[in-house]
JSON list of C-alpha atoms in Angstrom, two decimals:
[
{"chain": "A", "resi": 1, "resn": "MET", "atom": "CA", "xyz": [-107.02, 57.72, -26.78]},
{"chain": "A", "resi": 2, "resn": "ASN", "atom": "CA", "xyz": [-107.23, 58.44, -30.50]},
{"chain": "A", "resi": 3, "resn": "MET", "atom": "CA", "xyz": [-105.24, 55.75, -32.28]},
{"chain": "A", "resi": 4, "resn": "LYS", "atom": "CA", "xyz": [-104.92, 55.68, -36.05]},
{"chain": "A", "resi": 5, "resn": "GLN", "atom": "CA", "xyz": [-106.33, 52.59, -37.73]},
{"chain": "A", "resi": 6, "resn": "LEU", "atom": "CA", "xyz": [-103.46, 50.79, -39.43]},
{"chain": "A", "resi": 7, "resn": "SER", "atom": "CA", "xyz": [-103.55, 48.17, -42.16]},
{"chain": "A", "resi": 8, "resn": "PRO", "atom": "CA", "xyz": [-102.08, 44.72, -41.41]},
{"chain": "A", "resi": 9, "resn": "GLN", "atom": "CA", "xyz": [-99.10, 45.59, -43.61]},
{"chain": "A", "resi": 10, "resn": "GLU", "atom": "CA", "xyz": [-98.52, 48.85, -41.73]},
{"chain": "A", "resi": 11, "resn": "ILE", "atom": "CA", "xyz": [-98.76, 47.08, -38.39]},
{"chain": "A", "resi": 12, "resn": "GLU", "atom": "CA", "xyz": [-96.18, 44.48, -39.41]},
{"chain": "A", "resi": 13, "resn": "LEU", "atom": "CA", "xyz": [-93.82, 47.11, -40.79]},
{"chain": "A", "resi": 14, "resn": "LEU", "atom": "CA", "xyz": [-94.11, 49.23, -37.65]},
{"chain": "A", "resi": 15, "resn": "SER", "atom": "CA", "xyz": [-93.65, 46.15, -35.45]},
{"chain": "A", "resi": 16, "resn": "PHE", "atom": "CA", "xyz": [-90.39, 45.24, -37.18]},
{"chain": "A", "resi": 17, "resn": "GLU", "atom": "CA", "xyz": [-89.19, 48.84, -36.88]},
{"chain": "A", "resi": 18, "resn": "ILE", "atom": "CA", "xyz": [-89.84, 48.70, -33.12]},
{"chain": "A", "resi": 19, "resn": "ILE", "atom": "CA", "xyz": [-88.03, 45.35, -32.85]},
{"chain": "A", "resi": 20, "resn": "GLU", "atom": "CA", "xyz": [-85.06, 46.72, -34.77]},
{"chain": "A", "resi": 21, "resn": "ARG", "atom": "CA", "xyz": [-84.90, 49.77, -32.48]},
{"chain": "A", "resi": 22, "resn": "GLU", "atom": "CA", "xyz": [-85.25, 47.80, -29.24]},
{"chain": "A", "resi": 23, "resn": "LEU", "atom": "CA", "xyz": [-82.68, 45.17, -30.16]},
{"chain": "A", "resi": 24, "resn": "GLY", "atom": "CA", "xyz": [-80.02, 47.76, -29.52]},
{"chain": "A", "resi": 25, "resn": "HIS", "atom": "CA", "xyz": [-77.30, 45.89, -31.38]},
{"chain": "A", "resi": 26, "resn": "GLU", "atom": "CA", "xyz": [-76.70, 44.37, -34.79]},
{"chain": "A", "resi": 27, "resn": "LEU", "atom": "CA", "xyz": [-77.37, 40.68, -35.42]},
{"chain": "A", "resi": 28, "resn": "ASP", "atom": "CA", "xyz": [-75.74, 38.29, -37.85]},
{"chain": "A", "resi": 29, "resn": "PRO", "atom": "CA", "xyz": [-77.41, 39.28, -41.15]},
{"chain": "A", "resi": 30, "resn": "VAL", "atom": "CA", "xyz": [-78.07, 35.63, -42.07]},
{"chain": "A", "resi": 31, "resn": "LEU", "atom": "CA", "xyz": [-79.77, 34.85, -38.75]},
{"chain": "A", "resi": 32, "resn": "LYS", "atom": "CA", "xyz": [-81.45, 38.22, -38.30]},
{"chain": "A", "resi": 33, "resn": "PRO", "atom": "CA", "xyz": [-84.65, 37.53, -40.35]},
{"chain": "A", "resi": 34, "resn": "ILE", "atom": "CA", "xyz": [-85.29, 34.35, -38.35]},
{"chain": "A", "resi": 35, "resn": "ILE", "atom": "CA", "xyz": [-84.70, 35.93, -34.95]},
{"chain": "A", "resi": 36, "resn": "LYS", "atom": "CA", "xyz": [-86.73, 39.05, -35.75]},
{"chain": "A", "resi": 37, "resn": "ARG", "atom": "CA", "xyz": [-89.74, 37.06, -36.97]},
{"chain": "A", "resi": 38, "resn": "VAL", "atom": "CA", "xyz": [-89.71, 34.90, -33.84]},
{"chain": "A", "resi": 39, "resn": "ILE", "atom": "CA", "xyz": [-89.60, 38.04, -31.71]},
{"chain": "A", "resi": 40, "resn": "HIS", "atom": "CA", "xyz": [-92.43, 39.50, -33.80]},
{"chain": "A", "resi": 41, "resn": "THR", "atom": "CA", "xyz": [-94.49, 36.37, -33.14]},
{"chain": "A", "resi": 42, "resn": "THR", "atom": "CA", "xyz": [-93.79, 36.16, -29.41]},
{"chain": "A", "resi": 43, "resn": "ALA", "atom": "CA", "xyz": [-92.85, 39.72, -28.31]},
{"chain": "A", "resi": 44, "resn": "ASP", "atom": "CA", "xyz": [-90.03, 37.96, -26.45]},
{"chain": "A", "resi": 45, "resn": "PHE", "atom": "CA", "xyz": [-86.52, 39.32, -26.95]},
{"chain": "A", "resi": 46, "resn": "SER", "atom": "CA", "xyz": [-84.93, 36.42, -25.03]},
{"chain": "A", "resi": 47, "resn": "TYR", "atom": "CA", "xyz": [-84.88, 34.47, -28.30]},
{"chain": "A", "resi": 48, "resn": "VAL", "atom": "CA", "xyz": [-81.90, 36.59, -29.32]},
{"chain": "A", "resi": 49, "resn": "ASP", "atom": "CA", "xyz": [-79.92, 34.55, -26.80]},
{"chain": "A", "resi": 50, "resn": "THR", "atom": "CA", "xyz": [-81.69, 31.19, -26.91]},
{"chain": "A", "resi": 51, "resn": "LEU", "atom": "CA", "xyz": [-82.11, 30.54, -30.63]},
{"chain": "A", "resi": 52, "resn": "THR", "atom": "CA", "xyz": [-79.18, 28.33, -31.59]},
{"chain": "A", "resi": 53, "resn": "PHE", "atom": "CA", "xyz": [-78.15, 27.65, -35.18]},
{"chain": "A", "resi": 54, "resn": "SER", "atom": "CA", "xyz": [-75.85, 24.97, -36.53]},
{"chain": "A", "resi": 55, "resn": "GLU", "atom": "CA", "xyz": [-73.27, 26.16, -39.04]},
{"chain": "A", "resi": 56, "resn": "HIS", "atom": "CA", "xyz": [-74.91, 27.32, -42.30]},
{"chain": "A", "resi": 57, "resn": "ALA", "atom": "CA", "xyz": [-78.30, 25.99, -41.13]},
{"chain": "A", "resi": 58, "resn": "VAL", "atom": "CA", "xyz": [-80.22, 28.87, -42.70]},
{"chain": "A", "resi": 59, "resn": "GLU", "atom": "CA", "xyz": [-78.44, 28.65, -46.05]},
{"chain": "A", "resi": 60, "resn": "LYS", "atom": "CA", "xyz": [-78.88, 24.87, -46.19]},
{"chain": "A", "resi": 61, "resn": "ALA", "atom": "CA", "xyz": [-82.57, 25.12, -45.28]},
{"chain": "A", "resi": 62, "resn": "ILE", "atom": "CA", "xyz": [-83.24, 27.76, -47.93]},
{"chain": "A", "resi": 63, "resn": "GLU", "atom": "CA", "xyz": [-81.48, 25.64, -50.54]},
{"chain": "A", "resi": 64, "resn": "ALA", "atom": "CA", "xyz": [-83.54, 22.60, -49.54]},
{"chain": "A", "resi": 65, "resn": "LEU", "atom": "CA", "xyz": [-86.77, 24.60, -49.81]},
{"chain": "A", "resi": 66, "resn": "LYS", "atom": "CA", "xyz": [-85.74, 25.90, -53.23]},
{"chain": "A", "resi": 67, "resn": "ASN", "atom": "CA", "xyz": [-85.30, 22.28, -54.27]},
{"chain": "A", "resi": 68, "resn": "GLY", "atom": "CA", "xyz": [-88.83, 21.33, -53.19]},
{"chain": "A", "resi": 69, "resn": "ALA", "atom": "CA", "xyz": [-88.35, 20.05, -49.64]},
{"chain": "A", "resi": 70, "resn": "SER", "atom": "CA", "xyz": [-91.53, 19.49, -47.65]},
{"chain": "A", "resi": 71, "resn": "ILE", "atom": "CA", "xyz": [-92.16, 20.35, -44.00]},
{"chain": "A", "resi": 72, "resn": "VAL", "atom": "CA", "xyz": [-93.40, 17.94, -41.32]},
{"chain": "A", "resi": 73, "resn": "THR", "atom": "CA", "xyz": [-94.81, 19.44, -38.14]},
{"chain": "A", "resi": 74, "resn": "ASP", "atom": "CA", "xyz": [-95.94, 17.93, -34.85]},
{"chain": "A", "resi": 75, "resn": "THR", "atom": "CA", "xyz": [-99.14, 20.01, -34.58]},
{"chain": "A", "resi": 76, "resn": "ASN", "atom": "CA", "xyz": [-101.91, 21.08, -36.89]},
{"chain": "A", "resi": 77, "resn": "MET", "atom": "CA", "xyz": [-101.55, 24.53, -35.33]},
{"chain": "A", "resi": 78, "resn": "ALA", "atom": "CA", "xyz": [-98.03, 24.84, -36.75]},
{"chain": "A", "resi": 79, "resn": "LYS", "atom": "CA", "xyz": [-99.23, 23.43, -40.05]},
{"chain": "A", "resi": 80, "resn": "ALA", "atom": "CA", "xyz": [-101.96, 26.08, -40.20]},
{"chain": "A", "resi": 81, "resn": "GLY", "atom": "CA", "xyz": [-99.44, 28.86, -39.54]},
{"chain": "A", "resi": 82, "resn": "ILE", "atom": "CA", "xyz": [-96.98, 27.96, -42.30]},
{"chain": "A", "resi": 83, "resn": "ASN", "atom": "CA", "xyz": [-97.35, 29.77, -45.61]},
{"chain": "A", "resi": 84, "resn": "LYS", "atom": "CA", "xyz": [-98.46, 26.83, -47.72]},
{"chain": "A", "resi": 85, "resn": "ASN", "atom": "CA", "xyz": [-98.89, 28.88, -50.90]},
{"chain": "A", "resi": 86, "resn": "LYS", "atom": "CA", "xyz": [-95.26, 30.00, -50.79]},
{"chain": "A", "resi": 87, "resn": "LEU", "atom": "CA", "xyz": [-94.10, 26.47, -50.03]},
{"chain": "A", "resi": 88, "resn": "SER", "atom": "CA", "xyz": [-96.24, 25.05, -52.85]},
{"chain": "A", "resi": 89, "resn": "GLU", "atom": "CA", "xyz": [-94.66, 27.49, -55.31]},
{"chain": "A", "resi": 90, "resn": "LEU", "atom": "CA", "xyz": [-91.34, 25.83, -54.50]},
{"chain": "A", "resi": 91, "resn": "GLY", "atom": "CA", "xyz": [-92.72, 22.31, -54.90]},
{"chain": "A", "resi": 92, "resn": "GLY", "atom": "CA", "xyz": [-93.15, 21.40, -51.23]},
{"chain": "A", "resi": 93, "resn": "GLN", "atom": "CA", "xyz": [-96.06, 20.60, -48.93]},
{"chain": "A", "resi": 94, "resn": "VAL", "atom": "CA", "xyz": [-96.75, 20.72, -45.19]},
{"chain": "A", "resi": 95, "resn": "TYR", "atom": "CA", "xyz": [-97.62, 17.49, -43.39]},
{"chain": "A", "resi": 96, "resn": "CYS", "atom": "CA", "xyz": [-98.83, 16.69, -39.89]},
{"chain": "A", "resi": 97, "resn": "PHE", "atom": "CA", "xyz": [-99.51, 13.02, -39.11]},
{"chain": "A", "resi": 98, "resn": "MET", "atom": "CA", "xyz": [-100.61, 13.47, -35.51]},
{"chain": "A", "resi": 99, "resn": "ALA", "atom": "CA", "xyz": [-104.32, 12.95, -36.20]},
{"chain": "A", "resi": 100, "resn": "ASP", "atom": "CA", "xyz": [-103.85, 10.03, -38.61]},
{"chain": "A", "resi": 101, "resn": "GLU", "atom": "CA", "xyz": [-105.72, 6.92, -37.51]},
{"chain": "A", "resi": 102, "resn": "ASP", "atom": "CA", "xyz": [-102.79, 4.58, -38.17]},
{"chain": "A", "resi": 103, "resn": "VAL", "atom": "CA", "xyz": [-100.53, 6.77, -36.03]},
{"chain": "A", "resi": 104, "resn": "ALA", "atom": "CA", "xyz": [-103.03, 6.81, -33.16]},
{"chain": "A", "resi": 105, "resn": "LEU", "atom": "CA", "xyz": [-103.52, 3.05, -33.27]},
{"chain": "A", "resi": 106, "resn": "GLU", "atom": "CA", "xyz": [-99.78, 2.31, -33.39]},
{"chain": "A", "resi": 107, "resn": "ALA", "atom": "CA", "xyz": [-99.08, 4.70, -30.53]},
{"chain": "A", "resi": 108, "resn": "LYS", "atom": "CA", "xyz": [-101.77, 3.06, -28.39]},
{"chain": "A", "resi": 109, "resn": "ARG", "atom": "CA", "xyz": [-100.54, -0.44, -29.23]},
{"chain": "A", "resi": 110, "resn": "ARG", "atom": "CA", "xyz": [-96.98, 0.36, -28.18]},
{"chain": "A", "resi": 111, "resn": "GLY", "atom": "CA", "xyz": [-97.80, 2.73, -25.33]},
{"chain": "A", "resi": 112, "resn": "ILE", "atom": "CA", "xyz": [-95.84, 5.65, -26.78]},
{"chain": "A", "resi": 113, "resn": "THR", "atom": "CA", "xyz": [-96.80, 9.11, -27.98]},
{"chain": "A", "resi": 114, "resn": "ARG", "atom": "CA", "xyz": [-98.38, 9.84, -31.33]},
{"chain": "A", "resi": 115, "resn": "ALA", "atom": "CA", "xyz": [-95.63, 12.41, -31.84]},
{"chain": "A", "resi": 116, "resn": "ALA", "atom": "CA", "xyz": [-92.98, 9.67, -31.77]},
{"chain": "A", "resi": 117, "resn": "VAL", "atom": "CA", "xyz": [-94.94, 7.46, -34.16]},
{"chain": "A", "resi": 118, "resn": "SER", "atom": "CA", "xyz": [-95.58, 10.37, -36.51]},
{"chain": "A", "resi": 119, "resn": "MET", "atom": "CA", "xyz": [-91.82, 10.87, -36.81]},
{"chain": "A", "resi": 120, "resn": "GLU", "atom": "CA", "xyz": [-91.47, 7.22, -37.78]},
{"chain": "A", "resi": 121, "resn": "LYS", "atom": "CA", "xyz": [-94.13, 7.71, -40.44]},
{"chain": "A", "resi": 122, "resn": "ALA", "atom": "CA", "xyz": [-92.30, 10.77, -41.74]},
{"chain": "A", "resi": 123, "resn": "ALA", "atom": "CA", "xyz": [-89.08, 8.75, -41.94]},
{"chain": "A", "resi": 124, "resn": "LYS", "atom": "CA", "xyz": [-90.74, 6.58, -44.58]},
{"chain": "A", "resi": 125, "resn": "MET", "atom": "CA", "xyz": [-91.51, 9.52, -46.86]},
{"chain": "A", "resi": 126, "resn": "ASP", "atom": "CA", "xyz": [-89.67, 9.38, -50.16]},
{"chain": "A", "resi": 127, "resn": "GLN", "atom": "CA", "xyz": [-88.74, 13.07, -50.23]},
{"chain": "A", "resi": 128, "resn": "ASN", "atom": "CA", "xyz": [-86.52, 15.64, -48.57]},
{"chain": "A", "resi": 129, "resn": "VAL", "atom": "CA", "xyz": [-88.00, 16.88, -45.32]},
{"chain": "A", "resi": 130, "resn": "ILE", "atom": "CA", "xyz": [-87.62, 19.75, -42.87]},
{"chain": "A", "resi": 131, "resn": "PHE", "atom": "CA", "xyz": [-89.02, 19.00, -39.40]},
{"chain": "A", "resi": 132, "resn": "ALA", "atom": "CA", "xyz": [-90.70, 21.82, -37.48]},
{"chain": "A", "resi": 133, "resn": "ILE", "atom": "CA", "xyz": [-91.31, 20.64, -33.91]},
{"chain": "A", "resi": 134, "resn": "GLY", "atom": "CA", "xyz": [-93.04, 23.14, -31.64]},
{"chain": "A", "resi": 135, "resn": "ASN", "atom": "CA", "xyz": [-94.89, 21.05, -29.10]},
{"chain": "A", "resi": 136, "resn": "ALA", "atom": "CA", "xyz": [-93.70, 17.49, -28.49]},
{"chain": "A", "resi": 137, "resn": "PRO", "atom": "CA", "xyz": [-90.27, 16.75, -27.04]},
{"chain": "A", "resi": 138, "resn": "THR", "atom": "CA", "xyz": [-90.91, 13.06, -27.74]},
{"chain": "A", "resi": 139, "resn": "ALA", "atom": "CA", "xyz": [-90.88, 13.93, -31.44]},
{"chain": "A", "resi": 140, "resn": "LEU", "atom": "CA", "xyz": [-87.37, 15.31, -31.08]},
{"chain": "A", "resi": 141, "resn": "MET", "atom": "CA", "xyz": [-86.28, 12.29, -29.05]},
{"chain": "A", "resi": 142, "resn": "ARG", "atom": "CA", "xyz": [-87.54, 9.89, -31.71]},
{"chain": "A", "resi": 143, "resn": "LEU", "atom": "CA", "xyz": [-85.96, 11.97, -34.45]},
{"chain": "A", "resi": 144, "resn": "TYR", "atom": "CA", "xyz": [-82.64, 11.75, -32.63]},
{"chain": "A", "resi": 145, "resn": "GLU", "atom": "CA", "xyz": [-82.96, 7.96, -32.43]},
{"chain": "A", "resi": 146, "resn": "LEU", "atom": "CA", "xyz": [-83.93, 7.66, -36.10]},
{"chain": "A", "resi": 147, "resn": "ILE", "atom": "CA", "xyz": [-80.92, 9.75, -37.07]},
{"chain": "A", "resi": 148, "resn": "GLN", "atom": "CA", "xyz": [-78.62, 7.55, -34.97]},
{"chain": "A", "resi": 149, "resn": "GLU", "atom": "CA", "xyz": [-80.17, 4.46, -36.60]},
{"chain": "A", "resi": 150, "resn": "GLU", "atom": "CA", "xyz": [-79.50, 6.05, -40.02]},
{"chain": "A", "resi": 151, "resn": "LYS", "atom": "CA", "xyz": [-83.17, 5.74, -40.92]},
{"chain": "A", "resi": 152, "resn": "ILE", "atom": "CA", "xyz": [-83.58, 9.42, -41.64]},
{"chain": "A", "resi": 153, "resn": "LYS", "atom": "CA", "xyz": [-81.47, 12.41, -42.64]},
{"chain": "A", "resi": 154, "resn": "PRO", "atom": "CA", "xyz": [-83.52, 15.61, -42.30]},
{"chain": "A", "resi": 155, "resn": "GLU", "atom": "CA", "xyz": [-82.65, 18.71, -44.32]},
{"chain": "A", "resi": 156, "resn": "LEU", "atom": "CA", "xyz": [-83.22, 20.70, -41.12]},
{"chain": "A", "resi": 157, "resn": "ILE", "atom": "CA", "xyz": [-84.70, 20.22, -37.65]},
{"chain": "A", "resi": 158, "resn": "ILE", "atom": "CA", "xyz": [-86.48, 23.18, -36.11]},
{"chain": "A", "resi": 159, "resn": "GLY", "atom": "CA", "xyz": [-86.56, 22.14, -32.46]},
{"chain": "A", "resi": 160, "resn": "VAL", "atom": "CA", "xyz": [-88.68, 24.58, -30.48]},
{"chain": "A", "resi": 161, "resn": "PRO", "atom": "CA", "xyz": [-91.11, 22.60, -28.28]},
{"chain": "A", "resi": 162, "resn": "VAL", "atom": "CA", "xyz": [-92.44, 24.44, -25.25]},
{"chain": "A", "resi": 163, "resn": "GLY", "atom": "CA", "xyz": [-92.94, 22.96, -21.79]},
{"chain": "A", "resi": 164, "resn": "PHE", "atom": "CA", "xyz": [-91.39, 21.52, -18.65]},
{"chain": "A", "resi": 165, "resn": "VAL", "atom": "CA", "xyz": [-91.03, 17.74, -19.04]},
{"chain": "A", "resi": 166, "resn": "HIS", "atom": "CA", "xyz": [-88.04, 16.52, -21.09]},
{"chain": "A", "resi": 167, "resn": "VAL", "atom": "CA", "xyz": [-88.19, 19.67, -23.24]},
{"chain": "A", "resi": 168, "resn": "VAL", "atom": "CA", "xyz": [-84.71, 20.97, -22.45]},
{"chain": "A", "resi": 169, "resn": "GLU", "atom": "CA", "xyz": [-83.16, 17.51, -22.67]},
{"chain": "A", "resi": 170, "resn": "ALA", "atom": "CA", "xyz": [-84.81, 16.75, -26.02]},
{"chain": "A", "resi": 171, "resn": "LYS", "atom": "CA", "xyz": [-83.54, 19.97, -27.54]},
{"chain": "A", "resi": 172, "resn": "GLU", "atom": "CA", "xyz": [-80.01, 19.28, -26.30]},
{"chain": "A", "resi": 173, "resn": "LEU", "atom": "CA", "xyz": [-80.08, 15.89, -28.05]},
{"chain": "A", "resi": 174, "resn": "ILE", "atom": "CA", "xyz": [-80.61, 17.60, -31.41]},
{"chain": "A", "resi": 175, "resn": "LEU", "atom": "CA", "xyz": [-77.57, 19.82, -30.77]},
{"chain": "A", "resi": 176, "resn": "LYS", "atom": "CA", "xyz": [-75.47, 16.64, -30.69]},
{"chain": "A", "resi": 177, "resn": "THR", "atom": "CA", "xyz": [-76.43, 15.57, -34.21]},
{"chain": "A", "resi": 178, "resn": "GLU", "atom": "CA", "xyz": [-74.73, 16.47, -37.47]},
{"chain": "A", "resi": 179, "resn": "VAL", "atom": "CA", "xyz": [-78.08, 17.44, -38.99]},
{"chain": "A", "resi": 180, "resn": "PRO", "atom": "CA", "xyz": [-78.65, 21.17, -39.63]},
{"chain": "A", "resi": 181, "resn": "PHE", "atom": "CA", "xyz": [-80.75, 22.61, -36.81]},
{"chain": "A", "resi": 182, "resn": "ILE", "atom": "CA", "xyz": [-82.41, 25.70, -35.40]},
{"chain": "A", "resi": 183, "resn": "VAL", "atom": "CA", "xyz": [-83.14, 25.10, -31.73]},
{"chain": "A", "resi": 184, "resn": "ALA", "atom": "CA", "xyz": [-84.61, 27.34, -29.03]},
{"chain": "A", "resi": 185, "resn": "ARG", "atom": "CA", "xyz": [-82.69, 26.24, -25.97]},
{"chain": "A", "resi": 186, "resn": "GLY", "atom": "CA", "xyz": [-84.55, 26.18, -22.68]},
{"chain": "A", "resi": 187, "resn": "ARG", "atom": "CA", "xyz": [-88.26, 25.78, -21.99]},
{"chain": "A", "resi": 188, "resn": "LYS", "atom": "CA", "xyz": [-89.66, 28.37, -24.37]},
{"chain": "A", "resi": 189, "resn": "GLY", "atom": "CA", "xyz": [-91.01, 27.73, -27.84]},
{"chain": "A", "resi": 190, "resn": "GLY", "atom": "CA", "xyz": [-94.29, 26.61, -29.32]},
{"chain": "A", "resi": 191, "resn": "SER", "atom": "CA", "xyz": [-96.10, 25.83, -32.54]},
{"chain": "A", "resi": 192, "resn": "ASN", "atom": "CA", "xyz": [-96.27, 29.53, -33.38]},
{"chain": "A", "resi": 193, "resn": "VAL", "atom": "CA", "xyz": [-92.48, 29.76, -33.08]},
{"chain": "A", "resi": 194, "resn": "ALA", "atom": "CA", "xyz": [-92.00, 26.72, -35.33]},
{"chain": "A", "resi": 195, "resn": "ALA", "atom": "CA", "xyz": [-94.29, 28.24, -37.96]},
{"chain": "A", "resi": 196, "resn": "ALA", "atom": "CA", "xyz": [-92.58, 31.63, -37.68]},
{"chain": "A", "resi": 197, "resn": "ILE", "atom": "CA", "xyz": [-89.17, 30.09, -38.37]},
{"chain": "A", "resi": 198, "resn": "CYS", "atom": "CA", "xyz": [-90.52, 28.22, -41.39]},
{"chain": "A", "resi": 199, "resn": "ASN", "atom": "CA", "xyz": [-92.07, 31.40, -42.75]},
{"chain": "A", "resi": 200, "resn": "ALA", "atom": "CA", "xyz": [-88.92, 33.44, -42.10]},
{"chain": "A", "resi": 201, "resn": "LEU", "atom": "CA", "xyz": [-87.02, 30.95, -44.26]},
{"chain": "A", "resi": 202, "resn": "LEU", "atom": "CA", "xyz": [-89.70, 30.94, -46.98]},
{"chain": "A", "resi": 203, "resn": "TYR", "atom": "CA", "xyz": [-89.94, 34.73, -47.14]},
{"chain": "A", "resi": 204, "resn": "GLN", "atom": "CA", "xyz": [-86.24, 34.98, -47.98]},
{"chain": "A", "resi": 205, "resn": "ILE", "atom": "CA", "xyz": [-86.77, 33.05, -51.19]},
{"chain": "A", "resi": 206, "resn": "LYS", "atom": "CA", "xyz": [-87.58, 35.29, -54.12]},
{"chain": "A", "resi": 207, "resn": "LYS", "atom": "CA", "xyz": [-89.55, 34.17, -57.15]},
{"chain": "A", "resi": 208, "resn": "THR", "atom": "CA", "xyz": [-87.35, 33.36, -60.12]}
]
């Protein structure tokens, strides 16, 4: 088969054209860039139905990013996938505390996950934070508890961990909060999905 060699830009453009064609119906224009980029990352159209947005979550997240909010992830994989140059232009940074020695020691001492302890560490940051959780449901559980304890008020929670144990339940907890959220209900998700949502938000922000 003779296939034309395409540039990365051409491939992405063609991919989004295919997604647009196969969607078959129009999406909310505010949510559309997020949903399409997740589909582009996963080739999974089920996210049209499972991605759940709190009211004005996208607008609030974009405003927070414009004002220099940082992003905390639960994996270095998600951290690697987020466009750090774009975020830096806005005054924010990406953090992942999972591999920090103090987090590992505290998690071992208390017999809990590093993901939970890393959320506690993030709660002590003196800045506005968006959480992008793509792997650990225990991170979402601890975030929920910290919100209830009024120890943290995230600008946005991206709750898209993937898996089978406590994943669905953890996501449903976030839906009960008054914090802006973007949640992939069900078992599907992943670090790549978390990064894709972050980038979809960043790419909507034009340079001033």
